[in-house]
């Protein structure tokens, strides 16, 4: 299949692009600067362009059959108006431009897999959140809602739209886990705030396999929670990282006010969470290789623990 990917050189995109190319798909990656082409199989093609602007890349994109939309500026920073604009516009403008390209495609069998995030649901206490729960009201929830709405516009040009609401992706080459590890390796890992907030996560390998699994299902549309079936509270996550690394964690909690002082509004998303359940994947029988946080961390950290 001819596959077009935005964000294909990012943390998730790199693994997904490689896997699709290994399976024989003809993959085209759109990137703002082509810096890592040598890391990919030679069958992968690259287009250098900024997806937030319309341009000739859209005509080249239009000829593909499957579209995967991963591009988006990182949310891991202290937010200000400028970073919030980048977080929003990198996603919405890219998606609008991609949807326009898809509308030029004469093929009626096109499909768009567009990313969203569990932040869509906003902050919740202990209730299980499956795909039909409505969006929240905070900044990330409003970005996710508008990002999904932009992707769903591709449905008006007969494309099937599948929305992948990612949990926090745990992996070896990037993402939240790698940002947390230095503190844990210094034996300074500890629960954040109350430690009771839910953390909905997914192992990077399961996430890539979810894409492959969903690509094989021809008749699906709409949102899928791409999270492990067993979300954990922040305090359990803390214990599990310490245990997988074989290091002690601090018995103290990092006070919430300190997190907000240091990280501003971004600190809030670490202090509050949501318990997201992959309802539709469970119904389709997706086989998770890493359903528990302990199994995921043992797999991801076995090499890291030797490095410490
Ligand atoms: N990782 C997670 O835990 C997680 C959780 C929920 C949702 N998601 C979403 O899943 C997607 C992929 O995540 P990831 O962790 O692989 O992200 P990533 O490593 O940060 O990669 C993001 C990609 O987006 C592109 N990008 C960044 N800023 C951009 C901008 N201003 N304009 C256009 N493109 C831009 C980057 O391209 P350049 O190389 O050109 O910078 C990169 O290829 C993101 O949209 C993210 O929000 C991720």
XYZ file of C-alpha atoms and ligand atoms in Angstrom:
356
model
C 0.000 0.000 0.000
C 1.147 3.597 -0.600
C 1.307 5.249 2.817
C 1.867 8.953 3.538
C 2.961 9.938 7.068
C 3.268 13.334 8.713
C 5.511 13.248 11.783
C 7.094 10.041 10.479
C 10.544 10.821 11.884
C 9.326 11.528 15.433
C 9.425 9.150 18.402
C 6.349 7.130 17.400
C 6.664 7.821 13.669
C 10.158 6.338 13.374
C 9.102 2.904 14.697
C 5.877 2.945 12.713
C 7.547 4.000 9.445
C 10.196 1.288 9.790
C 7.615 -1.386 10.550
C 5.394 -0.408 7.609
C 8.405 -0.349 5.258
C 9.532 -3.775 6.576
C 6.079 -5.102 5.740
C 6.524 -3.996 2.126
C 4.434 -0.818 2.148
C 5.668 2.118 0.056
C 6.013 4.826 2.706
C 6.439 8.566 2.099
C 7.402 10.689 5.102
C 6.826 14.434 5.309
C 9.364 16.227 7.482
C 10.311 19.886 7.972
C 14.011 19.005 7.644
C 15.180 15.678 6.335
C 17.919 14.820 8.751
C 17.476 11.146 9.483
C 16.815 9.526 6.100
C 19.804 7.184 6.573
C 18.117 5.621 9.627
C 15.243 4.322 7.508
C 14.978 1.485 4.978
C 15.952 2.670 1.497
C 12.391 2.136 0.237
C 11.129 5.055 2.385
C 10.762 8.355 0.460
C 10.964 11.788 2.040
C 9.359 15.120 1.239
C 10.822 18.190 2.922
C 8.104 20.730 3.738
C 6.358 22.408 6.634
C 2.976 20.730 6.883
C 1.413 23.782 8.548
C 1.657 25.565 5.188
C -0.130 24.611 2.001
C 2.276 23.747 -0.818
C 3.373 21.363 -3.582
C 3.730 18.590 -0.959
C -0.053 18.306 -0.930
C -0.173 17.239 -4.595
C 2.430 14.574 -3.928
C 0.537 13.423 -0.839
C -2.741 13.164 -2.717
C -1.668 10.067 -4.670
C -1.440 7.831 -1.581
C -4.004 5.340 -0.274
C -3.398 5.436 3.441
C -2.635 8.613 5.408
C -1.192 8.645 8.917
C -1.153 12.003 10.692
C 1.278 12.223 13.617
C 2.756 15.740 13.346
C 2.524 18.049 16.335
C 4.800 20.292 18.384
C 5.839 18.766 21.715
C 3.669 19.556 24.756
C 6.538 18.839 27.177
C 7.576 22.392 28.082
C 6.529 25.301 30.268
C 3.621 26.714 28.265
C 3.229 30.343 27.245
C 1.071 31.891 24.540
C 3.715 31.153 21.889
C 4.118 27.455 22.792
C 0.357 27.019 23.126
C -0.126 28.493 19.651
C 2.518 26.098 18.270
C 0.880 23.111 20.020
C -2.483 24.004 18.503
C -1.482 25.214 15.045
C 1.060 22.466 14.293
C -1.790 19.972 14.686
C -4.832 21.768 13.294
C -3.161 23.456 10.298
C -1.294 20.259 9.358
C -4.531 18.290 9.538
C -6.484 20.870 7.497
C -3.796 20.798 4.794
C -3.644 17.011 4.772
C -7.431 16.758 4.534
C -7.351 19.159 1.589
C -4.783 16.894 -0.132
C -6.960 13.842 0.552
C -9.926 15.630 -1.067
C -7.943 15.775 -4.328
C -7.535 11.993 -4.344
C -9.771 10.305 -6.940
C -9.503 6.951 -5.143
C -12.606 6.279 -3.034
C -10.795 3.753 -0.809
C -8.572 6.192 1.077
C -8.227 6.046 4.840
C -6.877 8.609 7.289
C -5.463 7.494 10.647
C -5.180 10.725 12.615
C -3.646 11.088 16.060
C -5.366 12.430 19.124
C -4.607 11.958 22.809
C -6.265 10.816 26.026
C -6.154 14.496 27.018
C -9.278 14.716 24.826
C -11.333 13.589 27.841
C -10.032 16.327 30.143
C -9.332 15.569 33.812
C -11.362 12.893 35.598
C -11.380 11.033 38.903
C -11.800 7.251 38.949
C -14.371 6.520 36.259
C -13.488 4.345 33.264
C -13.375 6.441 30.080
C -14.249 4.681 26.853
C -14.518 6.171 23.384
C -18.070 7.564 23.655
C -17.256 9.886 26.610
C -17.418 13.564 25.494
C -14.378 15.876 25.463
C -13.185 17.961 28.414
C -12.763 21.736 28.629
C -9.093 22.407 29.427
C -6.516 23.542 26.870
C -5.314 20.090 25.744
C -8.873 18.767 25.558
C -9.871 21.666 23.301
C -6.830 21.089 21.069
C -7.630 17.360 20.814
C -11.314 18.064 20.075
C -10.467 20.525 17.279
C -7.699 18.225 15.947
C -10.216 15.375 15.674
C -12.837 17.643 14.101
C -10.295 18.756 11.474
C -9.435 15.104 10.678
C -13.100 14.121 10.476
C -13.525 16.621 7.611
C -11.776 14.009 5.426
C -14.971 11.981 5.805
C -16.739 14.492 3.568
C -14.438 13.424 0.708
C -15.320 9.740 1.233
C -12.171 8.843 3.150
C -12.635 6.609 6.178
C -11.337 8.428 9.262
C -9.887 6.542 12.231
C -8.872 8.630 15.256
C -6.154 7.138 17.465
C -6.320 8.620 20.980
C -2.848 7.820 22.329
C -2.104 7.280 25.985
C 1.329 8.373 27.195
C 3.692 6.364 25.019
C 6.430 4.549 26.915
C 9.461 3.760 24.783
C 13.218 3.386 24.556
C 14.083 6.266 22.253
C 12.002 9.138 23.558
C 8.765 10.248 25.155
C 7.820 10.812 28.780
C 9.635 7.783 30.254
C 13.043 8.852 28.959
C 12.474 12.335 30.433
C 11.703 10.841 33.847
C 14.579 8.345 34.018
C 17.445 10.646 35.094
C 15.594 11.510 38.335
C 14.865 7.852 39.059
C 18.435 6.797 38.349
C 19.534 9.431 40.871
C 17.147 7.706 43.366
C 14.981 10.847 43.357
C 11.811 9.496 41.749
C 8.668 10.185 43.766
C 4.903 10.505 43.310
C 3.629 13.826 41.984
C 1.005 15.728 43.975
C -1.479 13.339 45.619
C -0.099 10.416 43.588
C -3.729 9.277 43.097
C -4.130 10.711 39.581
C -4.531 8.151 36.787
C -1.881 7.582 34.178
C -3.104 6.023 30.931
C -0.128 4.661 29.041
C 0.859 2.375 26.154
C 4.075 0.506 25.308
C 5.524 1.772 22.007
C 5.530 -1.743 20.526
C 1.844 -2.244 21.315
C 1.063 1.148 19.761
C 2.795 0.258 16.492
C 1.002 -3.101 16.496
C -2.335 -1.333 17.108
C -1.776 0.649 13.896
C -0.955 -2.524 11.944
C -3.983 -4.283 13.468
C -6.369 -1.421 12.669
C -4.969 -1.009 9.144
C -5.952 -4.646 8.529
C -9.579 -3.986 9.594
C -11.314 -2.589 6.538
C -14.648 -1.548 8.023
C -13.742 0.526 11.040
C -14.117 4.272 11.538
C -14.145 6.716 14.441
C -12.130 6.979 17.649
C -10.001 4.258 19.276
C -8.396 4.621 22.689
C -4.814 3.466 22.133
C -3.964 2.711 25.748
C -2.990 -0.366 27.743
C -5.964 -2.135 29.364
C -4.590 -1.473 32.860
C -3.987 2.236 33.545
C -2.263 2.975 36.859
C -2.230 5.701 39.465
C 0.828 7.960 39.531
C 2.026 6.393 42.809
C 1.910 2.886 41.281
C 3.771 4.125 38.227
C 6.460 5.564 40.512
C 6.859 2.264 42.390
C 6.920 0.291 39.131
C 9.711 2.430 37.608
C 11.779 2.128 40.798
C 11.255 -1.659 40.897
C 12.092 -2.139 37.208
C 15.294 -0.127 37.619
C 16.087 -1.737 40.989
C 16.423 1.668 42.677
C 14.651 3.137 45.722
C 12.113 5.939 45.253
C 11.605 8.829 47.667
C 8.903 8.308 50.299
C 7.892 11.991 49.912
C 5.501 13.385 47.318
C 6.394 16.376 45.149
C 3.886 19.041 46.309
C 1.437 20.138 43.628
C 2.065 23.858 44.199
C 5.777 23.325 43.492
C 4.997 21.528 40.229
C 2.744 24.409 39.171
C 5.360 26.947 40.231
C 8.089 25.254 38.193
C 6.066 24.051 35.212
C 3.147 26.497 35.135
C -0.033 25.264 33.407
C 1.786 22.206 32.012
C 2.309 21.060 35.636
C -1.455 20.590 35.946
C -1.491 17.775 33.407
C 1.018 15.856 35.535
C -1.068 16.395 38.675
C -4.387 15.380 37.170
C -5.191 12.554 34.820
C -7.797 10.270 33.381
C -8.446 6.514 33.507
C -8.811 5.568 29.873
C -9.847 2.086 28.779
C -9.297 0.731 25.228
C -12.928 -0.322 24.858
C -13.057 -0.731 21.078
C -9.678 -2.499 20.832
C -10.832 -4.944 23.507
C -14.022 -5.664 21.520
C -11.926 -6.364 18.405
C -9.661 -8.671 20.465
C -6.392 -6.763 20.022
C -3.667 -8.857 21.715
C -1.653 -6.544 24.004
C 1.923 -7.768 24.474
C 2.333 -5.440 27.493
C -0.986 -5.105 29.362
C 0.546 -4.238 32.756
C 2.890 -1.421 33.675
C 5.256 -3.925 35.290
C 5.595 -5.975 32.087
C 6.087 -2.830 29.982
C 8.731 -1.317 32.242
C 10.614 -4.567 32.680
C 10.873 -4.780 28.910
C 11.800 -1.124 28.360
C 14.179 -0.692 31.265
C 16.135 -3.942 31.276
C 18.820 -2.378 29.092
C 18.622 1.028 30.798
C 19.165 -0.511 34.246
C 22.453 -2.045 33.068
C 23.536 1.415 31.825
C 23.103 3.200 35.095
N 4.451 10.427 22.756
C 3.344 10.461 23.511
O 3.347 10.067 24.707
C 2.054 10.971 22.915
C 0.877 10.895 23.685
C -0.311 11.377 23.148
C -0.325 11.909 21.868
N 0.831 11.974 21.150
C 0.806 12.578 19.818
O 1.310 11.667 18.866
C 2.024 12.370 17.860
C 3.401 11.736 17.706
O 4.024 11.790 18.978
P 5.594 11.665 19.131
O 5.864 11.400 20.557
O 6.135 10.755 18.083
O 6.036 13.162 18.809
P 7.475 13.747 18.379
O 8.544 12.760 18.560
O 7.598 15.056 19.083
O 7.294 13.958 16.817
C 6.379 14.895 16.392
C 6.507 15.117 14.905
O 5.781 16.318 14.638
C 6.581 17.196 13.875
N 6.433 18.579 14.351
C 6.846 19.097 15.524
N 6.560 20.410 15.585
C 5.974 20.713 14.412
C 5.474 21.911 13.856
N 5.514 23.059 14.537
N 4.957 21.872 12.626
C 4.900 20.720 11.927
N 5.392 19.538 12.389
C 5.898 19.550 13.616
C 8.015 16.782 14.102
O 8.689 17.055 12.899
P 10.142 17.730 12.847
O 11.092 16.569 12.798
O 10.089 18.489 11.570
O 10.283 18.576 14.086
C 7.915 15.304 14.412
O 8.093 14.539 13.232
C 2.094 13.841 18.303
O 1.151 14.581 17.568
C 1.714 13.785 19.757
O 1.006 14.916 20.209
C 2.017 11.505 21.639
